[in-house]
Coordinates of C-alpha atoms and ligand atoms in Angstrom, one line a residue:
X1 CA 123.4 39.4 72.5
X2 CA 126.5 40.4 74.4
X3 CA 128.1 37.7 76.6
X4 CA 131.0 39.1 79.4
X5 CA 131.7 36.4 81.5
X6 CA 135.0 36.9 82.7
X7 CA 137.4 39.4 84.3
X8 CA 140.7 41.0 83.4
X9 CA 143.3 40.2 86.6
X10 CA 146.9 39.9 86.6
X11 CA 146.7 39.8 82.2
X12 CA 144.9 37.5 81.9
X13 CA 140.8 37.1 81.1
X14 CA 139.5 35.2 84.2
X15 CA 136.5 33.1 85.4
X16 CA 135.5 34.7 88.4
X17 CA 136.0 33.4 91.9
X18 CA 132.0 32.0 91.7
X19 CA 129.8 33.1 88.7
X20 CA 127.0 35.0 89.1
X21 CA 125.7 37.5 86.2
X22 CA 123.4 40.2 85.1
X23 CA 121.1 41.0 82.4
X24 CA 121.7 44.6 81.0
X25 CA 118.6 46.0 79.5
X26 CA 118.4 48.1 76.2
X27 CA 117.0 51.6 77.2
X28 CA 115.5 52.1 73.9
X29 CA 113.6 48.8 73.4
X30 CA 113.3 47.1 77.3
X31 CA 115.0 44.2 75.7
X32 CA 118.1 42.6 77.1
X33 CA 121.3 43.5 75.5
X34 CA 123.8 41.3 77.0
X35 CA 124.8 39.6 80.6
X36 CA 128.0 40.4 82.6
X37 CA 129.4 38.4 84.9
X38 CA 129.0 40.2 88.6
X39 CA 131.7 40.0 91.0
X40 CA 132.8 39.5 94.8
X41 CA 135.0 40.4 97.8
X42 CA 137.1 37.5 96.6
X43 CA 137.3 38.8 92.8
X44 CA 138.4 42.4 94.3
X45 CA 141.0 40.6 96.8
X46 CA 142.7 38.6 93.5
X47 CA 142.4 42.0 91.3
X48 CA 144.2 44.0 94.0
X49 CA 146.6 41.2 94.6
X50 CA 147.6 41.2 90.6
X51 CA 148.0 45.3 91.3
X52 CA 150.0 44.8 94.2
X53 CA 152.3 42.6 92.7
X54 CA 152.7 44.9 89.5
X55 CA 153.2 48.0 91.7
X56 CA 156.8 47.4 92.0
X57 CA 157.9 47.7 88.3
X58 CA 155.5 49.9 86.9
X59 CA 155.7 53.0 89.4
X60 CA 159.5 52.5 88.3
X61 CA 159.1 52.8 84.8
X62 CA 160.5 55.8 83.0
X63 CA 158.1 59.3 82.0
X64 CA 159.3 57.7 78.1
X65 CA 157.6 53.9 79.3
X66 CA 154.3 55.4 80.2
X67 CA 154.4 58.2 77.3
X68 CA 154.9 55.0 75.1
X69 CA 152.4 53.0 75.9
X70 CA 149.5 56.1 76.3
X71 CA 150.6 56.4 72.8
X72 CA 150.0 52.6 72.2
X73 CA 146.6 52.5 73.7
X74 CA 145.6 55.9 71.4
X75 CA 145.8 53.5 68.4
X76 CA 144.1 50.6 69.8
X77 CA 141.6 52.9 71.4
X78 CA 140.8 54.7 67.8
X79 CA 140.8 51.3 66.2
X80 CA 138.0 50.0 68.6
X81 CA 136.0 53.7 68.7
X82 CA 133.2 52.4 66.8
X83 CA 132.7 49.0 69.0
X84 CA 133.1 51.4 71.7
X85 CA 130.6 53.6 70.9
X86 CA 127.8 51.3 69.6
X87 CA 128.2 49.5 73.2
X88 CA 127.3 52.2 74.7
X89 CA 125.0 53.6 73.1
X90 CA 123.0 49.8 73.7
X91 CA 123.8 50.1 77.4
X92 CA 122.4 53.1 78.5
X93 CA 120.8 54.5 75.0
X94 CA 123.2 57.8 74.4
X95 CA 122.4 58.6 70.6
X96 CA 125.0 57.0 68.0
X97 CA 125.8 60.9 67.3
X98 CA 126.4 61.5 70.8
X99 CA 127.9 58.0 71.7
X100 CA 130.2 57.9 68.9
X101 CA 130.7 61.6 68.1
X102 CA 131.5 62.6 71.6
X103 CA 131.3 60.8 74.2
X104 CA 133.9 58.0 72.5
X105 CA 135.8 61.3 71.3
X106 CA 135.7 62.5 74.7
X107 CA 137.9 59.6 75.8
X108 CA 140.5 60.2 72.8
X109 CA 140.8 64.2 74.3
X110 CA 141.3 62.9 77.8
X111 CA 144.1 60.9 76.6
X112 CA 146.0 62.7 74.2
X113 CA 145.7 65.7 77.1
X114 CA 147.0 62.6 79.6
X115 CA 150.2 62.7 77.1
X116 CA 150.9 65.8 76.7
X117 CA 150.5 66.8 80.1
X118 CA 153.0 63.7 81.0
X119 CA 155.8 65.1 78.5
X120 CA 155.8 68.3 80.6
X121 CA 155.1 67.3 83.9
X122 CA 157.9 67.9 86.6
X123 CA 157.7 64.8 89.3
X124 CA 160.5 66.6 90.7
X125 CA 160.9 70.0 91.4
X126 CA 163.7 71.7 94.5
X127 CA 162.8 73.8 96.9
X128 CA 164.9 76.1 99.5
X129 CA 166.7 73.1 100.6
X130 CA 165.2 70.8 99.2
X131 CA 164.0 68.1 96.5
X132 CA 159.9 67.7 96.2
X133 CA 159.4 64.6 94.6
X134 CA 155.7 63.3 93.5
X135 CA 155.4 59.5 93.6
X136 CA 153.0 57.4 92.9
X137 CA 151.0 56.5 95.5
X138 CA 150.2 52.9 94.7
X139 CA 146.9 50.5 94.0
X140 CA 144.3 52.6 93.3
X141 CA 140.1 51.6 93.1
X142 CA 138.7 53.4 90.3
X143 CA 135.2 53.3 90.5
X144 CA 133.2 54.9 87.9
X145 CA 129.0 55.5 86.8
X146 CA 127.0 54.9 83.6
X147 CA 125.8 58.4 82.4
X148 CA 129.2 59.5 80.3
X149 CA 131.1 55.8 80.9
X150 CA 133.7 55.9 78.2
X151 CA 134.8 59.5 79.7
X152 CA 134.4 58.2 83.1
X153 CA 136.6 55.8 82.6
X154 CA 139.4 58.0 81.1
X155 CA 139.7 60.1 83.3
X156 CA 140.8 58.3 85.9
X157 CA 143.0 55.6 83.7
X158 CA 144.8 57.7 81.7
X159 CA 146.4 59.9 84.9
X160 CA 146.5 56.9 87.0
X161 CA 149.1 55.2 84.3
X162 CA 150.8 58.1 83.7
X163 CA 151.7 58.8 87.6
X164 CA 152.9 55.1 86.8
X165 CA 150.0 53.8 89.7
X166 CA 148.3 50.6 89.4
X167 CA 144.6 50.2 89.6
X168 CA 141.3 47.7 90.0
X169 CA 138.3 49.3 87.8
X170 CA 134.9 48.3 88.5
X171 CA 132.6 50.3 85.6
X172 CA 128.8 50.8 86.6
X173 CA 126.5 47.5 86.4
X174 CA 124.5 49.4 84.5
X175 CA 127.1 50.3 81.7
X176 CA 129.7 47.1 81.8
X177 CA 129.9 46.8 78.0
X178 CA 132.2 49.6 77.4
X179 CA 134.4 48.6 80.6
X180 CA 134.4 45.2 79.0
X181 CA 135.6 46.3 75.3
X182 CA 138.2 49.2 77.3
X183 CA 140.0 46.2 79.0
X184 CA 140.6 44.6 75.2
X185 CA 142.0 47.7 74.2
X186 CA 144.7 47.9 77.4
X187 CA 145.0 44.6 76.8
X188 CA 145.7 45.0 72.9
X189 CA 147.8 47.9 73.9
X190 CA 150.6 46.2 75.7
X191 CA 149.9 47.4 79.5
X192 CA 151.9 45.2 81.7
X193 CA 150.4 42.4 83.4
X194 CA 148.6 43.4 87.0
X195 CA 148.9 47.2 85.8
X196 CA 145.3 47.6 84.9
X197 CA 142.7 45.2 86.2
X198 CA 139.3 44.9 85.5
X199 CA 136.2 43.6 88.3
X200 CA 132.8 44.4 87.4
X201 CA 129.3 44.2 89.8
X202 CA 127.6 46.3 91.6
X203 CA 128.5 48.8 94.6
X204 CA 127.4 46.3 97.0
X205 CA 129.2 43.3 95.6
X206 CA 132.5 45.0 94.6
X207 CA 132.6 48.4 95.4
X208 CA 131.8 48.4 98.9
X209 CA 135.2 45.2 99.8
X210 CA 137.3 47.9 96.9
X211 CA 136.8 50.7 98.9
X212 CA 137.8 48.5 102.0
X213 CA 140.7 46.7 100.9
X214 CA 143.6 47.0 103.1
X215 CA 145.6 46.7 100.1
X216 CA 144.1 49.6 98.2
X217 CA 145.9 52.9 98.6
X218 CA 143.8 55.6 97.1
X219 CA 140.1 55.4 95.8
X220 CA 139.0 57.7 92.9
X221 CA 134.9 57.7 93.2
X222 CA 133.0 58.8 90.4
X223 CA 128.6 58.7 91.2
X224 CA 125.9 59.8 93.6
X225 CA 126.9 62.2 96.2
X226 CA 125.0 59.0 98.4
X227 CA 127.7 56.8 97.5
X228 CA 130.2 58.6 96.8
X229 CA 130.0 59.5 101.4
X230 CA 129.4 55.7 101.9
X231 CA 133.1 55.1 99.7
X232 CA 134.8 57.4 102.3
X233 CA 133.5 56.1 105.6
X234 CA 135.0 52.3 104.2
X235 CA 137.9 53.7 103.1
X236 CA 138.5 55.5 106.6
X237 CA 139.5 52.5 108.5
X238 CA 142.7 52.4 106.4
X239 CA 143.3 56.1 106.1
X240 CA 143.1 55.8 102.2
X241 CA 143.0 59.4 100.3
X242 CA 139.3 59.6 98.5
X243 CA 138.7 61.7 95.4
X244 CA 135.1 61.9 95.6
X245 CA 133.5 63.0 92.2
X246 CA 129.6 63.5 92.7
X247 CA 126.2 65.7 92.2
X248 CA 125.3 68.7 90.8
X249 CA 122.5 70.7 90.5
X250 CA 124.5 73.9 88.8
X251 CA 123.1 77.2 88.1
X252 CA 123.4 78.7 84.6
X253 CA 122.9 83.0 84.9
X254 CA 121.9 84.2 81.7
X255 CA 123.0 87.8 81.8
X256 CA 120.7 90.7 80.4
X257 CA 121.6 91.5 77.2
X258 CA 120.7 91.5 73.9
X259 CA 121.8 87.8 73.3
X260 CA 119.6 87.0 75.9
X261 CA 117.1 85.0 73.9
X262 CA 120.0 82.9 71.9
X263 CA 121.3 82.0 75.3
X264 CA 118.1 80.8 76.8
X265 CA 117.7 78.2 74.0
X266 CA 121.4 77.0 74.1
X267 CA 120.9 76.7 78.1
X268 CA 118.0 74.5 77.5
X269 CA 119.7 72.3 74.5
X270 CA 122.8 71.8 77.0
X271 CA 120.3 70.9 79.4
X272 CA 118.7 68.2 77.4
X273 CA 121.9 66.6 75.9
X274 CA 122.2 63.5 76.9
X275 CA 119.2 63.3 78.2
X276 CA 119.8 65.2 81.1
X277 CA 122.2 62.6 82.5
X278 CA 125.3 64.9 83.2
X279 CA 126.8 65.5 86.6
X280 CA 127.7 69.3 85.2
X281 CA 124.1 70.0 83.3
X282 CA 123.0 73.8 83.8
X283 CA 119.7 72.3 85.4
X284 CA 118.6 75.5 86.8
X285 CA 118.6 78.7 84.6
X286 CA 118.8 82.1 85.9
X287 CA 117.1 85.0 84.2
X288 CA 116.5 88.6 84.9
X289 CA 112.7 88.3 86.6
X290 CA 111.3 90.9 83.9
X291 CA 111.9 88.8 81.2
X292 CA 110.4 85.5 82.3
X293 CA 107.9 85.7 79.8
X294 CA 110.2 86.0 76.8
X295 CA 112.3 83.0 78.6
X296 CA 109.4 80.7 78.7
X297 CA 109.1 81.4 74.5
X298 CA 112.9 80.7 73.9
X299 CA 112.7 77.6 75.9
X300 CA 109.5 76.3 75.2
X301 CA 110.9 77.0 71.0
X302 CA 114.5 75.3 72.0
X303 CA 112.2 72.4 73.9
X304 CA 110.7 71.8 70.5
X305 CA 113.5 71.6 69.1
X306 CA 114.7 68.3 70.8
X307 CA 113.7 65.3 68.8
X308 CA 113.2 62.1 71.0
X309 CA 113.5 58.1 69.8
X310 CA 115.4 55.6 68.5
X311 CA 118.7 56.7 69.5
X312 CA 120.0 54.4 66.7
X313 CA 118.3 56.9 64.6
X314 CA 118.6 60.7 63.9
X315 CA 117.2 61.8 67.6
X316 CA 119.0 64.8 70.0
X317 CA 118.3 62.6 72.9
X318 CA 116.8 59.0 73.2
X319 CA 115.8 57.2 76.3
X320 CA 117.5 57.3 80.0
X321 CA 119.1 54.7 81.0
X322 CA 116.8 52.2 82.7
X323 CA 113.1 51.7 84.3
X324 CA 113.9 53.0 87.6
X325 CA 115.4 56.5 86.5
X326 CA 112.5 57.0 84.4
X327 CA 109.6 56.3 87.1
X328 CA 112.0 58.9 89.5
X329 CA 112.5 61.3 86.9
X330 CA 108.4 60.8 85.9
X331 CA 107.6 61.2 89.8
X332 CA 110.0 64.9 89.7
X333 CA 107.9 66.8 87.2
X334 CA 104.9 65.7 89.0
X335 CA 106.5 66.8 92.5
X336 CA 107.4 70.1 89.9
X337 CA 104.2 70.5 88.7
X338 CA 102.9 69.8 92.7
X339 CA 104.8 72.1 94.4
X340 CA 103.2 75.1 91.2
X341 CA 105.8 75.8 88.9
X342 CA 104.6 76.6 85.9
X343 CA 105.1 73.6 83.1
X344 CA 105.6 75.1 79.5
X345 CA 107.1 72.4 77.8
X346 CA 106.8 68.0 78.0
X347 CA 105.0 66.9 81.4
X348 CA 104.7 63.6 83.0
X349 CA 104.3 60.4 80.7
X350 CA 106.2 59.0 77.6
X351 CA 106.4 61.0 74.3
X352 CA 103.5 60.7 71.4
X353 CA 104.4 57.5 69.3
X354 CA 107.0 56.4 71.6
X355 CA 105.2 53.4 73.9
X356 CA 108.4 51.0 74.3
X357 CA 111.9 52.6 76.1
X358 CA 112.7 54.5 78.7
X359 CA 111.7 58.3 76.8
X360 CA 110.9 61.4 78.8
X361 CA 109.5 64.4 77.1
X362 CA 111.8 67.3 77.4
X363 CA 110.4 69.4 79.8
X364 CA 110.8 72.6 81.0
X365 CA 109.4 74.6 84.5
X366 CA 109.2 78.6 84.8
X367 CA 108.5 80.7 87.4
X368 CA 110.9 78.0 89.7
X369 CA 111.6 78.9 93.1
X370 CA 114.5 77.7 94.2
X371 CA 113.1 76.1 97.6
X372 CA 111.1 73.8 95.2
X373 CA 112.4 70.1 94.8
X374 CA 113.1 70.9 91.2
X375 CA 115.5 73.2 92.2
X376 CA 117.2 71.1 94.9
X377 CA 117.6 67.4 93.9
X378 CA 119.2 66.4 91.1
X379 CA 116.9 65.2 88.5
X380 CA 119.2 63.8 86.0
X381 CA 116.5 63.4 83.1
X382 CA 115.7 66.0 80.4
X383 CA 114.2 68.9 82.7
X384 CA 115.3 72.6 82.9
X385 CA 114.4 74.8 85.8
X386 CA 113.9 78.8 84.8
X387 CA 114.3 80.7 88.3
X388 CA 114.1 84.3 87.9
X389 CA 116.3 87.2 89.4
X390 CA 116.1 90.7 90.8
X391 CA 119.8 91.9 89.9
X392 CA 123.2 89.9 90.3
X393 CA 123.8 90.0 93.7
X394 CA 120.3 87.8 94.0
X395 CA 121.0 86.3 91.0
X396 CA 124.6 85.2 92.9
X397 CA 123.3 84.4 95.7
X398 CA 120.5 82.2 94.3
X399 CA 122.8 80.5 92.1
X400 CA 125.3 79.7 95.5
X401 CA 122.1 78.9 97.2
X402 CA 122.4 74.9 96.7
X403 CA 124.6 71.9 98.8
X404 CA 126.2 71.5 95.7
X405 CA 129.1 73.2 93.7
X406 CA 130.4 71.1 90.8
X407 CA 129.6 73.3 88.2
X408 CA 128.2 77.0 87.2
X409 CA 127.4 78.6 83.7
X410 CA 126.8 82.4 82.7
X411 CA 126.2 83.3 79.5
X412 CA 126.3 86.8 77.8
X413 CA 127.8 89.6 75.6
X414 CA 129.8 91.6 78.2
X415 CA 133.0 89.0 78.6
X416 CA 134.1 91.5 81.3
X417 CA 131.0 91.1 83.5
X418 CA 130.4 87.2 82.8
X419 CA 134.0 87.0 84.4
X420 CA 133.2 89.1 87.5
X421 CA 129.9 86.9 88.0
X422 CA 131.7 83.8 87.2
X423 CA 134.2 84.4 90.4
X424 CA 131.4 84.8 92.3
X425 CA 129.7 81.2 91.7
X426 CA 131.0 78.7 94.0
X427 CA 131.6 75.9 92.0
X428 CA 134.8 74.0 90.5
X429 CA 134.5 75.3 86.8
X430 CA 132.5 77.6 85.4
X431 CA 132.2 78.3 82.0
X432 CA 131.1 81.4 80.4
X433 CA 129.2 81.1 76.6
X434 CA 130.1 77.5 76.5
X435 CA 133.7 77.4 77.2
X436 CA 135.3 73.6 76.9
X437 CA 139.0 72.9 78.1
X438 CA 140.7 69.9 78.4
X439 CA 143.1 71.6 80.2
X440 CA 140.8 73.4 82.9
X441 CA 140.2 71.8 86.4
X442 CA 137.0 69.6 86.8
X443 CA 135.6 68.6 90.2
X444 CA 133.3 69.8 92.7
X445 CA 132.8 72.2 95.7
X446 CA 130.7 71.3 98.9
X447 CA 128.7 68.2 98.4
X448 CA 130.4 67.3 94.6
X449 CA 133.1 66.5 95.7
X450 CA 136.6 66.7 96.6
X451 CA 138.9 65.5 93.6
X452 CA 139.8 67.3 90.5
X453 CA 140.1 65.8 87.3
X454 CA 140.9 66.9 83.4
X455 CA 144.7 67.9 82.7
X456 CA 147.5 67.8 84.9
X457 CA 144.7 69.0 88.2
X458 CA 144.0 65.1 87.1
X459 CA 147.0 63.8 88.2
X460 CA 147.8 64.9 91.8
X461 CA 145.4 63.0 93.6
X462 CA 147.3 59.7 91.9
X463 CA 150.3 61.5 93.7
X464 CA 152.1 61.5 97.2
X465 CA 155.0 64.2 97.8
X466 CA 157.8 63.6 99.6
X467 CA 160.5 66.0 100.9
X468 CA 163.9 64.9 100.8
X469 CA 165.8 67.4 103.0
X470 CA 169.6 68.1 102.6
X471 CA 169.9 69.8 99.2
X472 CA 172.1 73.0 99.4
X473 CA 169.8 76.2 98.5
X474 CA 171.2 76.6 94.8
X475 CA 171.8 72.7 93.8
X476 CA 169.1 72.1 90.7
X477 CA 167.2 69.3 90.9
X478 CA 168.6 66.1 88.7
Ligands
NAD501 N1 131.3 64.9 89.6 C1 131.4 64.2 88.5 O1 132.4 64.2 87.8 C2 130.3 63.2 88.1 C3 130.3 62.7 86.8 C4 129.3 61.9 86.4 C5 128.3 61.5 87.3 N2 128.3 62.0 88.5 C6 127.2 61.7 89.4 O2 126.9 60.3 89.4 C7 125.6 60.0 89.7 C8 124.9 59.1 88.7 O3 125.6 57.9 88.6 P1 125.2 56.6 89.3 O4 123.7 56.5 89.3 O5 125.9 55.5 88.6 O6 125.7 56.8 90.7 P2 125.9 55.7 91.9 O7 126.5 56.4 93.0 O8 124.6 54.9 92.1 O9 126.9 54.6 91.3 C9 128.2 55.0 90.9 C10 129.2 53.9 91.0 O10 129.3 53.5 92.4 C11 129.1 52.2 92.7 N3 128.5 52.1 94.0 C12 127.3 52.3 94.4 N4 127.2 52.2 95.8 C13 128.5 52.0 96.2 C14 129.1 51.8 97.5 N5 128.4 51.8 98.6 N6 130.4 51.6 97.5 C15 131.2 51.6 96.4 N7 130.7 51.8 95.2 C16 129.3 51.9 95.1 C17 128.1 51.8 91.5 O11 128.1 50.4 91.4 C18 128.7 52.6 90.4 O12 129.8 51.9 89.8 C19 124.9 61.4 89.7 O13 124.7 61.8 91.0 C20 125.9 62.3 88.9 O14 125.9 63.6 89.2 C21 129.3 62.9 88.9

């Protein structure tokens, strides 16, 4: 049984202002894990306080400082992978392949990227007459969700301490074990007292007076397109920049080729992964409307294909992350089935053999129109969506056809045609036959989102720029 009773403020592992804790459940066996200590306004005000006061000397530090102690926390961060990863699979039930393999290894990419990025990145660049220089732009809130939390959490760290910021985290409630064991590491690594600081609760408790704070410059959101608008009217009152990271429901065009049946069943295994509990998942799949039938085969064989269970065992998914998300993911395929699309995999109820946990068959709906609810809210569970097309301007408009625009998909032989539909999809990345850069933007159009993350796109919004006019025309910067 876990036991995380204090904070990380100022350095230092703290009792909080008054204690007050939560039991985290165990996905897999309804069990509790562990209990966190839950924060206040008055745990935020002493967190931002310890930033505050750090501010001074760390956004002064030199590009070598901050490349030097990324470096620092890559070691400590490799050393604790495995405690890192078995956290989290116990806090919201991510498979110890996917936890450890890649989720855990997802936060080693976004750091190492965070370094090299930082070696080449100009913070000062001239132009006409004069110097543009990028400064940090002070205390930042980072607050992040449960369904990818080591990543989560990486991505906004990493670029915040290389633009030599200084920040208050607050992890979900729902995943606070891997927030917990990322503080040891900073710690372990050597980040300056106050530089990183660590408050943990619930949106209510501590999110809500972080996004407030007078003394907060910038807040980098990560969650529910809900939240993520209720973040932005708090922060307005003190004209704070937001980098709202949110929803998706993002269309996945399979082209019509002769890979078409291959890329039907990797659609619906990148739509299972994780359970379904990714912001970007390809949750509603396009395909050409004469081939629906040999669609529905490929999926319903790729569907069969996903083992559920234990996800201490040798599973493709286990469990979603709590009671809640399963009875709203259990009352969407009903709404699916409902509202008459066609079901041709899983259904409502638990798995066979699988009475105990949070598991959800993987399911999968043809014959979709997109004005169902299955095609408009986000699910996040382990449902796919077939929608069928006419050509690619319906196709294209179908797939733009949605409040959201985090992320698209298209997948087939002809590179030269994926890359014509894929600049017609309005969405922040799309990636064509699985494409993966640490290097390419991430972040969302229309109701995902505002922010970019991933590479150096990761850094600006940790950035003001300032003009300094007076330079002659041909002077070079220093
Ligand atoms: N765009 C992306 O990069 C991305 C990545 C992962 C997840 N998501 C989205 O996140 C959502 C799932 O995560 P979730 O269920 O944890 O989301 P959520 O919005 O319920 O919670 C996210 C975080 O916000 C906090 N929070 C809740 N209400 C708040 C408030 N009023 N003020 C301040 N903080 C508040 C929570 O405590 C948590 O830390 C999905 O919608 C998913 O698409 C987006």
């Amino acid at each position: 049984m876990r036991e995380y009773l204090k904070f990380y403020i100022g350095g230092q592992w703290t009792d909080p202002a008054e204690l007050r804790t939560l039991d985290i459940v165990n996905p897999a066996t309804e069990e509790v894990a562990g209990k966190v200590a839950v924060g206040s306004a008055a745990d935020v005000d002493r967190a931002v306080a310890a930033a505050r006061g750090a501010f001074a000397g760390w956004s002064a530090s030199s590009k070598q400082d901050r490349i030097d102690l990324l470096q620092n926390i890559l070691e400590a961060y490799q050393k604790r992978s495995a405690d890192l990863a078995a956290a989290l699979t116990e806090e919201m039930g991510a498979p110890a392949s996917l936890a450890g393999g890649f989720q855990v290894q997802l936060g080693v990419g976004q750091l190492s990227t965070a370094i090299e990025v930082l070696k080449e990145f100009a913070f000062e660049e001239r132009r006409g007459a004069s110097l543009v220089v990028k400064e940090p732009i002070g205390v930042c809130g980072l607050i992040t969700p449960w369904n990818w939390p080591m990543n989560l959490i990486a991505v906004k760290v990493f670029p915040a301490l290389a633009t030599g910021c200084t920040m208050v985290l607050k992890p979900s409630e729902r995943s606070p074990f891997t927030g917990q064991i990322f503080a040891e590491i900073l710690d372990a690594a050597g980040v300056p007292a106050g530089v990183f600081n660590l408050v943990q609760g619930d949106g209510p408790g501590v999110g809500v007076p972080l996004a407030s704070h007078p003394d907060v410059d910038m807040v980098s959101f990560t969650g529910s397109t809900r939240a993520g608008v209720e973040v932005a009217k708090n922060a307005a009152p003190g004209v704070k920049r937001v980098a709202q990271e949110l929803g998706g429901k993002s269309p996945n065009i399979i082209l019509d080729d002769d890979a078409f049946a291959e890329n039907v069943g990797k659609g619906v295994a990148s739509m299972m992964g994780n359970s379904g509990q990714t912001c970007s998942a390809p949750s509603r799949m396009l395909v050409p409307r004469a081939r629906m039938e040999e669609a529905v085969e490929a999926a319903r064989k790729a569907a069969s294909e996903v083992t559920v269970g234990d996800p201490n065992g040798d599973v493709v998914i286990g469990p979603v992350v709590a009671k809640d998300q399963f009875e709203r993911v259990q009352g969407l395929i009903q709404k699916g089935i409902d509202e008459g699309a066609r079901l041709v995999a899983g259904g409502t109820g638990r798995p066979d053999g699988l009475e105990k946990g949070y598991y959800v068959k993987p399911t999968v709906f043809a014959d979709v129109t997109n004005d169902m609810t299955i095609a408009r809210e986000e699910i996040f569970g382990p449902v796919a969506t077939i929608l069928g097309y006419d050509d690619l301007d319906d196709a294209i408009e179908i797939a733009n056809d949605t409040e959201y625009g985090l992320a698209g998909f298209v997948a087939g032989a002809d590179l030269e045609q994926a890359r014509a539909v894929a600049r017609r999809i309005r969405a922040g990345s799309v990636a064509i036959n699985d494409g993966f850069d640490f290097l390419a933007p991430f972040g969302g159009y229309k109701k995902s989102g505002n922010g970019r993350e991933w590479g150096e796109f990761g850094f600006h919004d940790y950035l003001e720029i300032k003009g300094v006019l007076g330079y002659a025309p041909d002077e070079a910067a220093s």
